[in-house]
Amino acid sequence: MTVNPGKVSLRSRISTLSEVTVDKSSRAARTETRTGLVRRARRMNRTLAQAFPDAHCELDFTTPLELAVATVLSAQCTDVRVNLTTPALFARYPTALDYAQADRTELEELIRPTGFYRNKAASLINLGQALVERYDGELPASMDELVRLPGVGRKTANVILGNAFGVPGITVDTHFGRLVRRWGWTTEEDPVKVEHAVGELIERKEWTLLSHRVIFHGRRVCHSRKPACGVCVLAKDCPSYGIGPTDPMEAAALVKGPETEHLLALAGL
Ligand code: SF4
Protein backbone atom coordinates (compact mmCIF):
# COMPACT_ATOMS: atom_id res chain seq x y z
CA MET A 1 0.00 0.00 0.00
CA THR A 2 1.34 3.45 -0.86
CA VAL A 3 0.81 6.36 1.48
CA ASN A 4 -0.10 9.73 0.09
CA PRO A 5 2.04 12.23 2.04
CA GLY A 6 -0.72 14.79 1.68
CA LYS A 7 -3.04 12.53 3.65
CA VAL A 8 -0.64 12.08 6.59
CA SER A 9 -2.08 14.10 9.45
CA LEU A 10 -0.14 16.77 11.29
CA ARG A 11 -0.56 14.67 14.40
CA SER A 12 1.12 11.59 12.94
CA ARG A 13 3.87 13.68 11.34
CA ILE A 14 4.67 15.22 14.71
CA SER A 15 4.58 11.79 16.36
CA THR A 16 7.01 10.40 13.81
CA LEU A 17 9.30 13.37 14.21
CA SER A 18 9.14 12.93 17.97
CA GLU A 19 10.17 9.28 17.79
CA VAL A 20 13.20 10.21 15.69
CA THR A 21 14.00 12.94 18.18
CA VAL A 22 13.98 10.66 21.19
CA ASP A 23 16.42 8.27 19.53
CA LYS A 24 18.79 11.13 18.75
CA SER A 25 18.41 12.61 22.22
CA SER A 26 19.19 9.42 24.07
CA ARG A 27 22.18 8.73 21.82
CA ALA A 28 23.42 12.26 22.36
CA ALA A 29 23.08 11.98 26.14
CA ARG A 30 25.20 8.82 26.20
CA THR A 31 28.08 10.27 24.17
CA GLU A 32 27.99 13.93 25.18
CA THR A 33 31.25 15.73 25.88
CA ARG A 34 31.59 18.61 28.32
CA THR A 35 31.67 21.08 25.42
CA GLY A 36 28.62 19.39 23.95
CA LEU A 37 26.79 19.75 27.25
CA VAL A 38 27.66 23.46 27.50
CA ARG A 39 26.47 24.04 23.94
CA ARG A 40 23.26 22.08 24.48
CA ALA A 41 22.50 23.88 27.77
CA ARG A 42 23.01 27.29 26.18
CA ARG A 43 20.92 26.28 23.16
CA MET A 44 18.12 25.18 25.51
CA ASN A 45 18.32 28.51 27.32
CA ARG A 46 17.95 30.32 23.97
CA THR A 47 14.97 28.13 23.06
CA LEU A 48 13.37 28.90 26.41
CA ALA A 49 13.94 32.62 25.78
CA GLN A 50 11.86 32.30 22.60
CA ALA A 51 9.20 30.26 24.38
CA PHE A 52 8.95 32.63 27.36
CA PRO A 53 10.01 36.11 26.22
CA ASP A 54 8.20 37.63 29.22
CA ALA A 55 9.57 35.32 31.90
CA HIS A 56 9.86 37.25 35.13
CA CYS A 57 9.63 36.96 38.89
CA GLU A 58 6.00 36.06 39.52
CA LEU A 59 5.93 37.68 42.95
CA ASP A 60 4.59 41.25 43.01
CA PHE A 61 6.87 43.82 44.66
CA THR A 62 8.09 47.40 44.29
CA THR A 63 11.07 47.47 46.70
CA PRO A 64 13.78 45.02 47.83
CA LEU A 65 12.07 44.77 51.23
CA GLU A 66 8.73 43.85 49.63
CA LEU A 67 10.43 41.19 47.53
CA ALA A 68 12.18 39.77 50.61
CA VAL A 69 8.86 39.62 52.47
CA ALA A 70 7.03 38.06 49.50
CA THR A 71 9.78 35.47 49.12
CA VAL A 72 9.56 34.51 52.81
CA LEU A 73 5.78 34.09 52.37
CA SER A 74 6.19 32.03 49.19
CA ALA A 75 7.61 29.03 51.09
CA GLN A 76 5.11 26.16 50.65
CA CYS A 77 2.67 28.57 48.98
CA THR A 78 1.83 29.57 45.42
CA ASP A 79 2.96 32.94 44.10
CA VAL A 80 -0.66 33.68 43.17
CA ARG A 81 -1.76 33.32 46.79
CA VAL A 82 1.18 35.39 48.02
CA ASN A 83 0.24 38.13 45.55
CA LEU A 84 -3.32 38.16 46.90
CA THR A 85 -1.99 38.58 50.43
CA THR A 86 0.78 41.14 50.02
CA PRO A 87 -1.11 44.32 48.96
CA ALA A 88 -2.75 44.68 52.41
CA LEU A 89 0.46 43.59 54.13
CA PHE A 90 2.70 46.05 52.29
CA ALA A 91 0.23 48.87 52.96
CA ARG A 92 0.18 48.06 56.70
CA TYR A 93 3.97 47.50 57.02
CA PRO A 94 5.85 49.73 54.56
CA THR A 95 9.25 49.68 56.35
CA ALA A 96 11.55 47.22 58.11
CA LEU A 97 10.84 49.08 61.37
CA ASP A 98 7.12 48.33 60.94
CA TYR A 99 7.89 44.60 60.83
CA ALA A 100 10.31 44.93 63.75
CA GLN A 101 7.58 46.52 65.87
CA ALA A 102 4.66 44.48 64.52
CA ASP A 103 1.97 43.08 66.75
CA ARG A 104 2.51 39.36 66.22
CA THR A 105 -1.18 38.39 66.28
CA GLU A 106 -2.15 41.06 63.79
CA LEU A 107 0.70 40.12 61.46
CA GLU A 108 -0.22 36.42 61.71
CA GLU A 109 -3.80 37.18 60.72
CA LEU A 110 -2.71 39.16 57.66
CA ILE A 111 -0.46 36.41 56.34
CA ARG A 112 -2.55 33.42 57.48
CA PRO A 113 -3.68 32.51 53.89
CA THR A 114 -0.07 31.74 52.93
CA GLY A 115 0.17 28.87 55.46
CA PHE A 116 2.74 28.29 58.21
CA TYR A 117 1.78 31.79 59.30
CA ARG A 118 3.18 31.55 62.82
CA ASN A 119 6.67 30.69 61.61
CA LYS A 120 6.46 33.21 58.79
CA ALA A 121 5.31 35.99 61.13
CA ALA A 122 8.24 35.23 63.45
CA SER A 123 10.61 35.30 60.44
CA LEU A 124 9.29 38.67 59.27
CA ILE A 125 9.56 40.24 62.73
CA ASN A 126 13.11 38.89 63.15
CA LEU A 127 14.01 40.04 59.65
CA GLY A 128 12.69 43.55 60.37
CA GLN A 129 14.65 43.73 63.63
CA ALA A 130 17.89 42.54 62.00
CA LEU A 131 17.53 45.02 59.14
CA VAL A 132 16.94 47.91 61.55
CA GLU A 133 19.83 46.89 63.82
CA ARG A 134 22.40 46.08 61.13
CA TYR A 135 21.49 47.99 57.98
CA ASP A 136 19.44 50.99 59.01
CA GLY A 137 16.30 49.27 57.74
CA GLU A 138 17.61 48.65 54.19
CA LEU A 139 18.21 45.31 52.47
CA PRO A 140 21.92 44.66 51.83
CA ALA A 141 22.89 43.78 48.25
CA SER A 142 25.38 40.95 48.76
CA MET A 143 24.92 37.20 49.13
CA ASP A 144 27.12 37.05 52.26
CA GLU A 145 25.07 39.67 54.07
CA LEU A 146 21.68 38.47 52.87
CA VAL A 147 22.14 34.85 53.99
CA ARG A 148 23.04 36.02 57.49
CA LEU A 149 19.60 37.59 57.87
CA PRO A 150 16.97 35.53 59.70
CA GLY A 151 14.65 33.60 57.38
CA VAL A 152 16.81 34.32 54.31
CA GLY A 153 18.39 31.25 52.72
CA ARG A 154 20.45 31.09 49.57
CA LYS A 155 17.39 30.69 47.36
CA THR A 156 15.72 33.80 48.80
CA ALA A 157 18.99 35.72 48.57
CA ASN A 158 19.34 34.85 44.88
CA VAL A 159 15.76 35.96 44.20
CA ILE A 160 16.45 39.30 45.91
CA LEU A 161 19.84 39.81 44.25
CA GLY A 162 18.59 38.94 40.78
CA ASN A 163 15.28 40.77 40.81
CA ALA A 164 15.71 43.71 43.17
CA PHE A 165 19.41 44.52 42.70
CA GLY A 166 20.18 43.31 39.17
CA VAL A 167 22.95 40.97 40.39
CA PRO A 168 22.84 37.71 38.39
CA GLY A 169 21.60 34.81 40.52
CA ILE A 170 20.40 31.25 39.95
CA THR A 171 17.28 30.40 41.94
CA VAL A 172 17.07 26.66 42.59
CA ASP A 173 13.51 25.89 43.58
CA THR A 174 11.71 22.57 43.20
CA HIS A 175 10.94 23.19 39.49
CA PHE A 176 14.47 24.28 38.64
CA GLY A 177 16.10 21.28 40.30
CA ARG A 178 13.72 18.79 38.70
CA LEU A 179 14.13 20.19 35.20
CA VAL A 180 17.90 20.56 35.09
CA ARG A 181 18.26 16.97 36.32
CA ARG A 182 15.84 15.78 33.64
CA TRP A 183 17.95 17.62 31.09
CA GLY A 184 21.15 15.96 32.28
CA TRP A 185 22.70 19.33 33.14
CA THR A 186 23.59 17.88 36.56
CA THR A 187 22.87 14.88 38.73
CA GLU A 188 23.22 16.85 41.97
CA GLU A 189 20.26 16.95 44.37
CA ASP A 190 21.58 19.56 46.78
CA PRO A 191 20.32 23.02 45.67
CA VAL A 192 23.65 24.75 46.28
CA LYS A 193 25.51 22.13 44.21
CA VAL A 194 22.86 22.44 41.49
CA GLU A 195 23.35 26.21 41.51
CA HIS A 196 27.11 25.88 41.06
CA ALA A 197 26.81 23.17 38.38
CA VAL A 198 24.39 25.23 36.30
CA GLY A 199 26.48 28.35 36.87
CA GLU A 200 29.37 26.60 35.12
CA LEU A 201 27.22 25.85 32.06
CA ILE A 202 25.36 29.11 31.49
CA GLU A 203 26.76 32.62 31.00
CA ARG A 204 26.57 34.65 34.23
CA LYS A 205 24.55 37.48 32.70
CA GLU A 206 21.83 34.96 31.85
CA TRP A 207 21.44 33.49 35.34
CA THR A 208 18.44 35.47 36.58
CA LEU A 209 16.41 35.17 33.39
CA LEU A 210 17.39 31.52 32.98
CA SER A 211 15.94 30.89 36.45
CA HIS A 212 12.62 32.50 35.49
CA ARG A 213 12.47 30.65 32.17
CA VAL A 214 13.17 27.27 33.72
CA ILE A 215 10.61 27.87 36.47
CA PHE A 216 8.05 29.04 33.86
CA HIS A 217 8.71 25.88 31.83
CA GLY A 218 8.34 23.73 34.95
CA ARG A 219 5.03 25.33 35.87
CA ARG A 220 3.53 25.32 32.39
CA VAL A 221 4.99 22.38 30.43
CA CYS A 222 7.47 20.10 32.21
CA HIS A 223 5.24 19.13 35.13
CA SER A 224 6.44 16.90 37.90
CA ARG A 225 4.03 14.01 37.21
CA LYS A 226 3.02 14.37 33.57
CA PRO A 227 5.33 16.56 31.48
CA ALA A 228 3.91 17.63 28.12
CA CYS A 229 6.76 16.11 26.07
CA GLY A 230 4.75 15.86 22.83
CA VAL A 231 4.55 19.65 22.47
CA CYS A 232 7.74 20.65 24.29
CA VAL A 233 10.04 23.13 22.55
CA LEU A 234 13.02 21.43 24.19
CA ALA A 235 12.18 17.93 22.92
CA LYS A 236 15.12 17.63 20.55
CA ASP A 237 17.62 18.60 23.25
CA CYS A 238 16.04 16.76 26.19
CA PRO A 239 17.36 13.31 27.13
CA SER A 240 14.19 12.73 29.19
CA TYR A 241 11.88 13.20 26.21
CA GLY A 242 9.17 10.56 26.50
CA ILE A 243 8.76 10.45 30.28
CA GLY A 244 5.47 12.25 29.64
CA PRO A 245 2.95 11.78 26.81
CA THR A 246 4.51 12.18 23.36
CA ASP A 247 1.18 12.28 21.56
CA PRO A 248 0.85 15.97 20.62
CA MET A 249 -2.87 16.15 21.29
CA GLU A 250 -2.58 14.48 24.68
CA ALA A 251 0.44 16.61 25.56
CA ALA A 252 -1.26 19.83 24.41
CA ALA A 253 -3.99 19.30 26.99
CA LEU A 254 -1.35 19.32 29.74
CA VAL A 255 0.09 22.76 28.94
CA LYS A 256 -0.97 25.45 31.42
CA GLY A 257 -0.83 29.21 31.63
CA PRO A 258 -1.34 32.31 29.50
CA GLU A 259 1.42 31.36 27.02
CA THR A 260 -0.35 28.14 25.97
CA GLU A 261 -1.33 29.31 22.49
CA HIS A 262 2.18 30.62 21.79
CA LEU A 263 3.77 27.39 23.06
CA LEU A 264 1.50 25.18 20.96
CA ALA A 265 2.20 27.33 17.90
CA LEU A 266 5.94 26.83 18.45
CA ALA A 267 5.26 23.08 18.58
CA GLY A 268 3.50 23.30 15.22
CA LEU A 269 -0.07 22.97 16.49
S1 SF4 B 1 8.43 18.21 28.88
FE1 SF4 B 1 9.50 16.29 28.35
S2 SF4 B 1 10.81 16.87 26.60
FE2 SF4 B 1 10.18 18.77 27.61
S3 SF4 B 1 11.80 19.25 29.02
FE3 SF4 B 1 10.27 18.09 30.16
S4 SF4 B 1 10.91 15.94 30.04
FE4 SF4 B 1 12.03 17.08 28.45
Short mmCIF file of C-alpha atoms in Angstrom, two decimals, residues 89 92-93 101-112 117-118 121-122 125:
data_model
loop_
_atom_site.label_atom_id
_atom_site.label_comp_id
_atom_site.label_asym_id
_atom_site.label_seq_id
_atom_site.Cartn_x
_atom_site.Cartn_y
_atom_site.Cartn_z
CA LEU A 89 0.46 43.59 54.13
CA ARG A 92 0.18 48.06 56.70
CA TYR A 93 3.97 47.50 57.02
CA GLN A 101 7.58 46.52 65.87
CA ALA A 102 4.66 44.48 64.52
CA ASP A 103 1.97 43.08 66.75
CA ARG A 104 2.51 39.36 66.22
CA THR A 105 -1.18 38.39 66.28
CA GLU A 106 -2.15 41.06 63.79
CA LEU A 107 0.70 40.12 61.46
CA GLU A 108 -0.22 36.42 61.71
CA GLU A 109 -3.80 37.18 60.72
CA LEU A 110 -2.71 39.16 57.66
CA ILE A 111 -0.46 36.41 56.34
CA ARG A 112 -2.55 33.42 57.48
CA TYR A 117 1.78 31.79 59.30
CA ARG A 118 3.18 31.55 62.82
CA ALA A 121 5.31 35.99 61.13
CA ALA A 122 8.24 35.23 63.45
CA ILE A 125 9.56 40.24 62.73
#
